[in-house]
Coordinates of C-alpha atoms in Angstrom, one line a residue:
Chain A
X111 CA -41.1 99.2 23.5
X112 CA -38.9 96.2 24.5
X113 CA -40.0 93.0 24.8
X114 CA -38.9 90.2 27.5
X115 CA -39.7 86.6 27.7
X116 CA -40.9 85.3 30.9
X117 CA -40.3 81.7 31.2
X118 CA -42.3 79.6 33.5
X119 CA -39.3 77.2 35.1
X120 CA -41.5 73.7 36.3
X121 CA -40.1 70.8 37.9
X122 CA -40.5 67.5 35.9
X123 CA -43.2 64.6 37.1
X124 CA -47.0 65.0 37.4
X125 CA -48.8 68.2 37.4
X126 CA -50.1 68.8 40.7
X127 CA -53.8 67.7 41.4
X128 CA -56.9 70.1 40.6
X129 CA -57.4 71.4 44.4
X130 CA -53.5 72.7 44.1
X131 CA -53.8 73.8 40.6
X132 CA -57.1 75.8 40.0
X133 CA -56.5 78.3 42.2
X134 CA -53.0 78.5 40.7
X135 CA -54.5 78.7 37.0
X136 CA -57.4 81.7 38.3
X137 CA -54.4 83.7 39.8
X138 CA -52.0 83.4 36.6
X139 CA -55.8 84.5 34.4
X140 CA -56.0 87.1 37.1
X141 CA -51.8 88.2 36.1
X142 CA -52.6 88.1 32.6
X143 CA -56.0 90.1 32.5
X144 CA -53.8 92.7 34.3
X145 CA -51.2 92.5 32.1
X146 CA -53.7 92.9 29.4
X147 CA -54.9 96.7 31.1
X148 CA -51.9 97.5 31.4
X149 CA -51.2 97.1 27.6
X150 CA -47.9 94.9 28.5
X151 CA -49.1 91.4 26.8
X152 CA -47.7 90.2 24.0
X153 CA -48.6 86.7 23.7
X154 CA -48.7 83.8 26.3
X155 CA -49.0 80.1 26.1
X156 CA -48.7 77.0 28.5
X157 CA -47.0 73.8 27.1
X158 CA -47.5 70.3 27.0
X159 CA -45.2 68.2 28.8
X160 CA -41.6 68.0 27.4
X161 CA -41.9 64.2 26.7
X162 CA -44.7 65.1 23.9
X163 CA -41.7 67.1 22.3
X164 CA -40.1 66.0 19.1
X165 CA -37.1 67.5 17.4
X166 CA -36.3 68.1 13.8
X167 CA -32.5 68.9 13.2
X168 CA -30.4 69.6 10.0
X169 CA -28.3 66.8 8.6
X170 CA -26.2 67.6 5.4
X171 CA -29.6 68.7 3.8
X172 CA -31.6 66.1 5.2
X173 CA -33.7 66.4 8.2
X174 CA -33.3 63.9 11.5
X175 CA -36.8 64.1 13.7
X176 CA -36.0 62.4 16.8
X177 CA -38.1 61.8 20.1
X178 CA -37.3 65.2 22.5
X179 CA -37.0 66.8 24.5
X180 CA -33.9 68.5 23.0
X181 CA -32.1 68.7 26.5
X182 CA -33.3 66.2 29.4
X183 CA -33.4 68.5 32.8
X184 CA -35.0 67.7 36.2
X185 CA -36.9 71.1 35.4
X186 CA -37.9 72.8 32.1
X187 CA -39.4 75.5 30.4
X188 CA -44.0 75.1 31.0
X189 CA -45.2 78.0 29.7
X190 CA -44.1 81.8 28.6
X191 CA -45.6 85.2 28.2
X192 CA -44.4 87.9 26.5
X193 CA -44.1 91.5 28.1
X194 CA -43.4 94.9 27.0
X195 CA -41.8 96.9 29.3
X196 CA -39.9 100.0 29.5
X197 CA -36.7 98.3 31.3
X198 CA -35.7 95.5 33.4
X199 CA -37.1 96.9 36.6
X200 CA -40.6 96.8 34.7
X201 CA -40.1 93.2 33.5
X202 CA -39.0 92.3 36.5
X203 CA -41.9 93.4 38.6
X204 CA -44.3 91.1 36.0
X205 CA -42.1 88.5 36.8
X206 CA -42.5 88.5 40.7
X207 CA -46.6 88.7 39.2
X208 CA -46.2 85.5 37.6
X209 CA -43.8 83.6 40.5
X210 CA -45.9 84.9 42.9
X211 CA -49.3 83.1 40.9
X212 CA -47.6 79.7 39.9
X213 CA -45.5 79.5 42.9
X214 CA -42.6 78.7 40.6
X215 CA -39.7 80.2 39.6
X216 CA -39.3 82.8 36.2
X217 CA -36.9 83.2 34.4
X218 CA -36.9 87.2 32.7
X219 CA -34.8 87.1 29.7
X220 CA -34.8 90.3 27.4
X221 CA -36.0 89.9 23.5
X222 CA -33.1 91.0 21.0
X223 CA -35.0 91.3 17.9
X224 CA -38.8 91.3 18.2
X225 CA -41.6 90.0 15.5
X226 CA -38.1 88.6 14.0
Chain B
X229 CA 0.3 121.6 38.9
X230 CA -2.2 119.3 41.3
X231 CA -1.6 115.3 40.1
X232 CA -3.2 114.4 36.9
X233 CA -4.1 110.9 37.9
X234 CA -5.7 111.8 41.0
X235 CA -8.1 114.2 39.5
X236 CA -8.5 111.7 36.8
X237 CA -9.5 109.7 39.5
X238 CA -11.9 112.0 41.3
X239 CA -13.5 113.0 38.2
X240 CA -13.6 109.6 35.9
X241 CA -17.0 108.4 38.0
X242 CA -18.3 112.2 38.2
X243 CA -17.9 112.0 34.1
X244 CA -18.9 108.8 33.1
X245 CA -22.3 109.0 35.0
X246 CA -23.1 112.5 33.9
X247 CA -22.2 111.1 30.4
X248 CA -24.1 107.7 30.9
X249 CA -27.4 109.9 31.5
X250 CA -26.3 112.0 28.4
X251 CA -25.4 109.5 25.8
X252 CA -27.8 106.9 27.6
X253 CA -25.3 104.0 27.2
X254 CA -22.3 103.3 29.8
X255 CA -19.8 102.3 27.3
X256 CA -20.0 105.3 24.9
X257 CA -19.8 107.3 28.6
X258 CA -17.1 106.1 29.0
X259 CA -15.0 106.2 25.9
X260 CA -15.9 110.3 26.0
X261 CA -14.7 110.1 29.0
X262 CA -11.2 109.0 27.8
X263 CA -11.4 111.2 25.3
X264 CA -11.4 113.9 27.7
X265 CA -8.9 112.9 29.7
X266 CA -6.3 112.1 27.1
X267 CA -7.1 116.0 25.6
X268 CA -5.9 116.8 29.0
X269 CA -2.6 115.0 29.4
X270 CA -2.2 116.8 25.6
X271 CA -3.4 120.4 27.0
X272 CA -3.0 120.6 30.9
X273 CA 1.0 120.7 30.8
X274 CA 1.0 123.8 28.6
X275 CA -2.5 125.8 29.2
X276 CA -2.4 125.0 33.1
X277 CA -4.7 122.8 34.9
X278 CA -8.1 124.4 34.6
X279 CA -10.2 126.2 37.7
X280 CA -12.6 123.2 37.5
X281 CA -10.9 120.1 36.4
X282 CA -13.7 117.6 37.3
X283 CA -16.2 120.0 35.1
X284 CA -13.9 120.7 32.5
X285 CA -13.5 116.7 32.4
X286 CA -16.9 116.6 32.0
X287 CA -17.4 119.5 29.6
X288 CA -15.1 118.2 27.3
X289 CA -15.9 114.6 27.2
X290 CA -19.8 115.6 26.3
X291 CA -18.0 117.5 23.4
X292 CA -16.1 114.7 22.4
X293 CA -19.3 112.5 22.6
X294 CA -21.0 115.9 20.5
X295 CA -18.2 115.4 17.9
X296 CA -18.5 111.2 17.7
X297 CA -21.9 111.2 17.0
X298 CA -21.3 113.7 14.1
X299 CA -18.8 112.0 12.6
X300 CA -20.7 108.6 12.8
X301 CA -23.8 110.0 12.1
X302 CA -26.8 109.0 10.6
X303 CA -30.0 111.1 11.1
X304 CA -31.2 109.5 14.1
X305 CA -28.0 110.5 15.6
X306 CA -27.7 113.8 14.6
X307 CA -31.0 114.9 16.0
X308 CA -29.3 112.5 19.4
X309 CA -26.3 115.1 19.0
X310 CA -28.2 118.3 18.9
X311 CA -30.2 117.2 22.0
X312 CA -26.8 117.1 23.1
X313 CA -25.8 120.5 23.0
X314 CA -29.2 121.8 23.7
X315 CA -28.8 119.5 27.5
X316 CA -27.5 122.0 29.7
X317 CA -24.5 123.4 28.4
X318 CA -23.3 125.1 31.5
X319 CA -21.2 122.6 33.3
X320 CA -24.3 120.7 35.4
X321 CA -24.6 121.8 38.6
X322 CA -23.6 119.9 41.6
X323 CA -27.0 118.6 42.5
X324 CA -27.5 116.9 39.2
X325 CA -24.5 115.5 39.1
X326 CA -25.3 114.0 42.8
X327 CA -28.3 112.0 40.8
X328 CA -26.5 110.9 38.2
X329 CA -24.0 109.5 40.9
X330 CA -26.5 107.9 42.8
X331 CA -28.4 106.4 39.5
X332 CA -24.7 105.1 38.5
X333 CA -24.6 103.2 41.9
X334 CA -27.7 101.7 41.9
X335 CA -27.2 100.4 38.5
X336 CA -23.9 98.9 38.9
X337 CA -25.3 97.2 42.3
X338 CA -28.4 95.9 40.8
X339 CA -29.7 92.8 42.0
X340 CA -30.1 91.4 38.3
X341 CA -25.7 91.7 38.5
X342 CA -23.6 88.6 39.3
X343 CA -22.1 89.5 42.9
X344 CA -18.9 89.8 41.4
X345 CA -19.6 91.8 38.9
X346 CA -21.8 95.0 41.4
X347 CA -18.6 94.8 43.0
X348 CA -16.0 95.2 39.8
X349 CA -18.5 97.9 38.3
X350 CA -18.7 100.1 41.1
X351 CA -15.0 100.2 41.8
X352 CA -14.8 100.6 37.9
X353 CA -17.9 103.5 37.1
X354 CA -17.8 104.9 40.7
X355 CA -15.0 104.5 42.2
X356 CA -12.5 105.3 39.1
X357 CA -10.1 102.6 39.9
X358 CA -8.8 101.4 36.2
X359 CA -9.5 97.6 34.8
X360 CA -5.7 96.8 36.0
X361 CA -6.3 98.0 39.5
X362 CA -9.7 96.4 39.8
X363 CA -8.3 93.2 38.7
X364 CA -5.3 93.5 41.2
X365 CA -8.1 94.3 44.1
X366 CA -9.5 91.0 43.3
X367 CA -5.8 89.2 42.5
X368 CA -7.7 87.6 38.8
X369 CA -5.5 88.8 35.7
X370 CA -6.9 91.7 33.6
X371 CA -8.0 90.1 31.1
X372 CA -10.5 88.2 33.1
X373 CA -11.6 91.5 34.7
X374 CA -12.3 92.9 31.6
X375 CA -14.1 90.2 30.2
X376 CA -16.4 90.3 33.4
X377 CA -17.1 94.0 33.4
X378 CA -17.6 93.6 29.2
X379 CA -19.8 91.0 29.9
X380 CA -21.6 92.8 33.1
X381 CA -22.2 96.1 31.0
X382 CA -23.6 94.0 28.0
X383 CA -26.3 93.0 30.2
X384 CA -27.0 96.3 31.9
X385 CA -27.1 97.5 27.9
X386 CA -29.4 94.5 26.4
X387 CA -31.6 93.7 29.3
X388 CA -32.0 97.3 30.1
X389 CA -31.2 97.6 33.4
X390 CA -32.5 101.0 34.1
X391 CA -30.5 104.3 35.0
X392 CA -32.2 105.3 37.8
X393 CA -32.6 105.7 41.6
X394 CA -35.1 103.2 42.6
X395 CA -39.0 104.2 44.1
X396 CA -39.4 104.4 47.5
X397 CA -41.0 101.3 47.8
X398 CA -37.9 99.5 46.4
X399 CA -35.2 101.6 47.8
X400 CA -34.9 99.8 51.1
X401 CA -34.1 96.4 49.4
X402 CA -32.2 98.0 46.7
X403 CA -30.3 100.3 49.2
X404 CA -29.4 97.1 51.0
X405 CA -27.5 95.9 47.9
X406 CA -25.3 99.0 47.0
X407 CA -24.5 99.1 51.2
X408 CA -23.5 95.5 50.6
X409 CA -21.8 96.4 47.7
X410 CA -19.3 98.7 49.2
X411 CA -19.4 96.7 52.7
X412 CA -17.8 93.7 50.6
X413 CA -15.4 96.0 49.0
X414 CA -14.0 96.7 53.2
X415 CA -14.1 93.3 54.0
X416 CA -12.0 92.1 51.6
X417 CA -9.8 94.2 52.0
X418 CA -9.9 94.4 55.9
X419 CA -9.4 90.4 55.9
X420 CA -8.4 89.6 52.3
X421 CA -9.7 86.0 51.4
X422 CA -6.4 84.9 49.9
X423 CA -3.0 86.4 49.6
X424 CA 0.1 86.8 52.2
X425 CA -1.3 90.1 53.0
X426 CA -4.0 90.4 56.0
X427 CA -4.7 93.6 55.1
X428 CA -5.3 95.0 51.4
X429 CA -5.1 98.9 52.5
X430 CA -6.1 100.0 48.5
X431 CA -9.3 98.0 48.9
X432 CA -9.7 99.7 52.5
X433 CA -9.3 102.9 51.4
X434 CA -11.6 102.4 48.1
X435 CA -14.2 101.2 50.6
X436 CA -14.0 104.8 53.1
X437 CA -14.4 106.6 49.7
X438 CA -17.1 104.7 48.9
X439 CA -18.8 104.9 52.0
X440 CA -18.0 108.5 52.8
X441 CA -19.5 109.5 48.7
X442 CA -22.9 107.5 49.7
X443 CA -23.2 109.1 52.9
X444 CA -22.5 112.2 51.5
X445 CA -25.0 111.6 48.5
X446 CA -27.9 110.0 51.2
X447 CA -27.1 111.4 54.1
X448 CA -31.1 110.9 55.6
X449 CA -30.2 106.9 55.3
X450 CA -29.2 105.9 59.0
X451 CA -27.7 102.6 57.1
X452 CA -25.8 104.0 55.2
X453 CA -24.0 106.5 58.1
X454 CA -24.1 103.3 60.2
X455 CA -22.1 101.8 57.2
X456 CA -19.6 104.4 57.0
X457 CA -19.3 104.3 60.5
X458 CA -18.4 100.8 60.7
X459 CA -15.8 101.0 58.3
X460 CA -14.4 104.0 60.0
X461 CA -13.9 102.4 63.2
X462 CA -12.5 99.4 61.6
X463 CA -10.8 101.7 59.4
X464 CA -9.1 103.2 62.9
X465 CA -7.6 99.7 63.8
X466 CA -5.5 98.8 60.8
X467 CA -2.3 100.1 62.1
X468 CA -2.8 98.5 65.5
X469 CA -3.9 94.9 63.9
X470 CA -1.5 93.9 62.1
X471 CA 2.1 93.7 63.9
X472 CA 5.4 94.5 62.7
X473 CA 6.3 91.6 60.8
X474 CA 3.0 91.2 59.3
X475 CA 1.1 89.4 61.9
X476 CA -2.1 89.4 62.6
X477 CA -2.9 91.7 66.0
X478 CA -6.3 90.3 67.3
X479 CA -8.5 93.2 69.0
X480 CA -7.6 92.2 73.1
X481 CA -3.6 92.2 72.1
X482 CA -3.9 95.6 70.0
X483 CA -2.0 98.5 71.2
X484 CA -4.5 100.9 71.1
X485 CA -2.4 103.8 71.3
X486 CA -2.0 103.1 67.4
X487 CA -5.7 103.8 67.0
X488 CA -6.3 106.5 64.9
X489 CA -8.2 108.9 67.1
X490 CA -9.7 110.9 64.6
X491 CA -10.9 108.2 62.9
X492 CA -12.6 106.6 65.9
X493 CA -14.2 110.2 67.4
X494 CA -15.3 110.1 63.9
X495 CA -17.1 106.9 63.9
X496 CA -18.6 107.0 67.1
X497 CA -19.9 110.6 66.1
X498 CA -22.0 109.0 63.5
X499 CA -22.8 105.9 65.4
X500 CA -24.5 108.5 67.8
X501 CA -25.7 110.4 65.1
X502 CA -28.0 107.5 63.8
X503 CA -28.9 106.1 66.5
X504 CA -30.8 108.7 67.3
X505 CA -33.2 108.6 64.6
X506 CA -34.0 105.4 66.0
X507 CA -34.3 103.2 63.2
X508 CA -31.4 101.2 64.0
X509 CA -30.6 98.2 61.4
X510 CA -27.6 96.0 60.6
X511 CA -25.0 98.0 59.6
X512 CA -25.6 100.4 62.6
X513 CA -25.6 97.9 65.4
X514 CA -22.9 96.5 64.0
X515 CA -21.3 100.1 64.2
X516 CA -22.0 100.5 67.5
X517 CA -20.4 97.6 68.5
X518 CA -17.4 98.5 67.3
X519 CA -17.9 101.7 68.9
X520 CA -18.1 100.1 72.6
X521 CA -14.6 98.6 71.6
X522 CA -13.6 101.8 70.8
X523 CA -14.6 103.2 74.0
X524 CA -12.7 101.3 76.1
X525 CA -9.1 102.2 77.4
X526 CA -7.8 98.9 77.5
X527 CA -9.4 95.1 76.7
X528 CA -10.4 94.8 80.1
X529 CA -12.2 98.0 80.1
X530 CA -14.4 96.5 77.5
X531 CA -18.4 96.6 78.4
X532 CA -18.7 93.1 77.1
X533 CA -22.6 93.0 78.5
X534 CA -23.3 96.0 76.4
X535 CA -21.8 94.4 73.5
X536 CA -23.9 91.1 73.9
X537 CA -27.0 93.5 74.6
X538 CA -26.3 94.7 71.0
X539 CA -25.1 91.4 69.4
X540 CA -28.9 90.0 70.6
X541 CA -30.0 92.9 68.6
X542 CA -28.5 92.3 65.9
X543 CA -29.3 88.6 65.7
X544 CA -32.7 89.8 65.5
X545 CA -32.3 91.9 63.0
X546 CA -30.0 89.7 60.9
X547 CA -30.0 85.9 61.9
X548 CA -27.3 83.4 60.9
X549 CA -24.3 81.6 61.6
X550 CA -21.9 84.5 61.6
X551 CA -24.0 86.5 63.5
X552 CA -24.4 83.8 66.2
X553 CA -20.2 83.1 66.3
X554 CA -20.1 86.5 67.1
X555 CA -22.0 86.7 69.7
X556 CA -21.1 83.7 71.0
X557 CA -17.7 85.2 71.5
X558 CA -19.3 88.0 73.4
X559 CA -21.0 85.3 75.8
X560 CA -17.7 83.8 76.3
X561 CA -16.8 87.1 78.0
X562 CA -20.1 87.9 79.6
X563 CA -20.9 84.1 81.0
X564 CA -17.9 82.6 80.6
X565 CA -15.9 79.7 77.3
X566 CA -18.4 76.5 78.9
X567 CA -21.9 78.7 78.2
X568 CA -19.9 79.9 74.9
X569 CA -18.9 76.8 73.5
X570 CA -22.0 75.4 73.9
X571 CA -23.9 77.8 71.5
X572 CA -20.5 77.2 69.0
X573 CA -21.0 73.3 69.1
X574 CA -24.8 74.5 67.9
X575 CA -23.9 75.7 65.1
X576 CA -23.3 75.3 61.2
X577 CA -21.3 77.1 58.8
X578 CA -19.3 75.0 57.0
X579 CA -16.1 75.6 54.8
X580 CA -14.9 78.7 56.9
X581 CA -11.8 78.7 59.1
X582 CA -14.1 81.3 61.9
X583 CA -15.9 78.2 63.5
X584 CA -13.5 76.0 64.0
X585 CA -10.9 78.9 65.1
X586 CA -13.5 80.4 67.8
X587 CA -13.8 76.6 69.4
X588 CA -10.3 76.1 69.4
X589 CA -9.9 79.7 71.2
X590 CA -13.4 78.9 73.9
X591 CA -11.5 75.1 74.1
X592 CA -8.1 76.5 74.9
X593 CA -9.2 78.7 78.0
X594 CA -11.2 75.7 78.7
X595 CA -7.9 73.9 79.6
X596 CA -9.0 71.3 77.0
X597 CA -5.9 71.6 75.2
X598 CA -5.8 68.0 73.2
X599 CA -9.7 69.2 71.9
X600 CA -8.3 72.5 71.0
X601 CA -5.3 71.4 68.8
X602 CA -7.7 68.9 67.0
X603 CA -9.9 72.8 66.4
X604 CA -7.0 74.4 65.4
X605 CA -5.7 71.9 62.8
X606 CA -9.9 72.2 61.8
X607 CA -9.4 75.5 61.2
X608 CA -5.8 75.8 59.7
X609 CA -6.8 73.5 56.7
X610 CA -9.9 76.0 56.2
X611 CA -8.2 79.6 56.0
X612 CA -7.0 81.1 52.9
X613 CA -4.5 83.9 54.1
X614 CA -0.9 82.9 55.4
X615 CA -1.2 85.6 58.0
X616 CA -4.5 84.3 59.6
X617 CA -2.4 80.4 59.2
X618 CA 0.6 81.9 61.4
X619 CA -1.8 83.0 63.9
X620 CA -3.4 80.0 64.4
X621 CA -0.3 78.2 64.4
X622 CA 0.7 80.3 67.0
X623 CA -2.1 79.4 68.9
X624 CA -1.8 75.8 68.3
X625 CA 1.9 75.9 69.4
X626 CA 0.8 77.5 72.5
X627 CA -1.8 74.4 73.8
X628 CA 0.1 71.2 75.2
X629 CA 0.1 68.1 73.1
X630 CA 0.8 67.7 69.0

């Protein structure tokens, strides 16, 4: 079954306060337990803010670690899931799930090679 | 001997979207599809055209496709090839190939496309047209054409945009999006964006193909007869709206003798047609706008408060700037240019020529001659075709002052 990633797009700054963002986080539990029945979850993770990143690059053997995050953006990626689903249509329609519960937007990108 | 390219034409989309559902991937379609047709430059001059051209188009190219995966095979494939010949070996009747059709359309106008690219595939898949021609519709060099249908058929391959006509509950929206699809197709061609030519009569004509194949493959959609009869009636005009030496003919000045009558009993049959099932949207209204124009002998004939009645309708149904100009102009006829203008001086739509050119027009009958040069020179350094400059500077030459 294909896989797609759904990427959580978030605006940079604070995380909005807990009277915004609990009901946000039971909805997104309540898009993943479905996801879960429907046997379309692969794997899904929220992340740390990008300023806690740190990246490691090749250089002529050696390895340069530098302060990240790699690309500076007003908005950036806070969280996937991973979906199967038969087609595009499919992912899609987890995708409005998701956007619908975090109020952001997704971004629905299809997996090339998966478990590679 | 009936013209090889045209029934190349005729039967290139019929082919490719049978073979698409076949071989399950557009480009391998397609390249059978070649095959076919190049076996029938080779054959057809000797043997004679046969009975069925389109079906023995499509006949041949699944054997081609058969004869590919044979040579290329590996096991996978060779089971894929003798589901092949196993899949309905009689030429597929005409109702099957009405669903592949369909399923062709609403993939190449999915919503997960670029625009551009709904556009280029369905002139491409459906509509037959070559790369060349699709390039020449849009005035971009082929190259660049083919790179943006490569590109647009890599993603309908790797994301896995699906084959299929949508569910009910989608169709709706995702019949709004072919409709758009093929309406964009008219309108740049009716009013070309760029060029010296108003009209782009290939585009036209690609666009009341179009139309008249998606009416003819949902004819229950009252949106999508209200779409074909919008481009009909536009469709009657072209002769009468563009003048001898090129110029643009706007609708009070047309010689509507040059209407094409057929074309226009045509239209307003449909308009009349769904209207009566009484789910009237966009495209409809619109349509039966251009069917009070139609009705009316002369300009001055024109029932202009039945064509703001339906212009308030239709701001309902669809509101925005363009809409609003529009109606606007139907206002200036109903109430007169002062009520008019003020709803244009309202407005917003930036980086068009139409705004601008409607002031200059509601300014000019105004007697406010110096205002409406100042609109007119607004306008001329916002339009993109020469034909639509001369007419304004026409108009410009015609108020008092410089």
């Amino acid at each position: 079954m294909p896989q797609y990633l759904l990427s959580l797009i978030q605006p940079a700054g604070e995380a909005p306060p807990p009277e915004v963002l609990d009901p946000i986080m039971r909805d997104v539990a309540a898009v993943t337990a479905a996801m879960r029945a429907a046997g379309a979850w692969v794997f899904s993770a929220g992340l740390h803010a990008p300023e806690t990143a740190t990246v490691v690059r090749p250089a002529g053997g050696e390895f340069l670690v530098t302060d990240g995050p790699y690309v500076e953006a007003k908005e950036h990626v806070g969280g996937f899931t991973v979906v199967e689903a038969e087609d595009l249509d499919a992912a899609l329609a987890w995708g409005r799930e998701v956007a619908r519960a975090t109020t952001l937007p997704v971004e629905v990108r299809p997996v090339a090679k998966p478990g590679v | 001997m009936p013209d090889v390219e045209a029934v190349f034409r005729e039967s290139y989309g019929r082919a490719v979207a049978v073979l698409t559902r076949l071989l399950g991937d557009i480009d391998a379609a397609e390249e059978a599809v070649q095959d076919a047709f190049l076996t029938a430059v080779q054959r057809w001059p000797a043997e004679g055209v046969p009975p069925s051209p389109a079906g023995w188009i499509v006949t041949t190219a699944r054997n081609r496709a058969i004869d590919r995966v044979r040579r290329e095979s590996t096991r996978t494939d060779r089971y894929r090839a003798a589901a092949l010949l196993a899949d309905d070996s009689p030429p597929p009747e005409e109702g099957a190939v009405r669903d592949d059709r369909l399923r062709m359309l609403f993939t190449c106008c999915h919503p997960a496309l670029a625009p551009a690219a709904r556009v280029a595939l369905t002139l491409r898949l459906v509509g037959g047209l070559s790369t060349a021609e699709v390039a020449h519709a849009f005035l971009v060099p082929e190259a660049t054409m083919a790179q943006r249908l490569v590109r647009a058929k890599a993603k309908i391959r790797d994301a896995r945009i699906p084959y299929r006509v949508p569910a009910e509950a989608d169709l709706p929206d995702r019949l709004a999006g072919v409709l758009a699809v093929v309406h964009l197709v008219y309108t740049e061609g009716h009013t070309a964006s760029s060029g010296d030519r108003l009209v782009r009569t290939d585009l036209c004509a690609e666009a009341v193909r179009l139309a008249r194949e998606l009416a003819g493959l949902m004819p229950d959609e009252p949106e999508v007869l209200g779409l074909l009869a919008l481009v009909l009636l536009a469709e009657s005009r072209r002769a009468a709206r563009v003048g001898p030496d090129g110029s643009l003919v706007p609708l009070p000045e047309q010689d509507r003798s040059l209407w094409d009558a057929a074309l226009v009993a045509e239209g307003q049959e449909l308009v009349r047609r769904c209207l009566r099932r009484g789910a009237p949207g966009p495209y409809q209204v619109q349509a039966a706008i251009q069917a009070v124009h139609s009705d009316a002998a002369t300009a001055a004939d024109t029932d202009w408060s039945q064509v703001l009645a339906l212009y308030d309708h239709l701001v309902a149904l669809t509101p925005g700037p363009v809409v609003a100009l529009n109606r606007a102009v139907a206002v200036a006829e109903v109430e007169g240019p002062a009520a008019a203008l003020a709803l244009v001086e309202a407005l917003d739509l930036p980086r068009t020529h139409l705004l601008p050119a409607v002031r200059a027009d509601l300014l000019r009958r105004l007697g406010r001659d110096a205002e409406a040069a100042a609109a007119y020179d607004e306008a001329l350094a916002l339009v993109g075709t020469s034909v639509e400059r001369d007419f304004l500077q026409r108009r410009r030459a015609g108020v008092a002052g410089t």
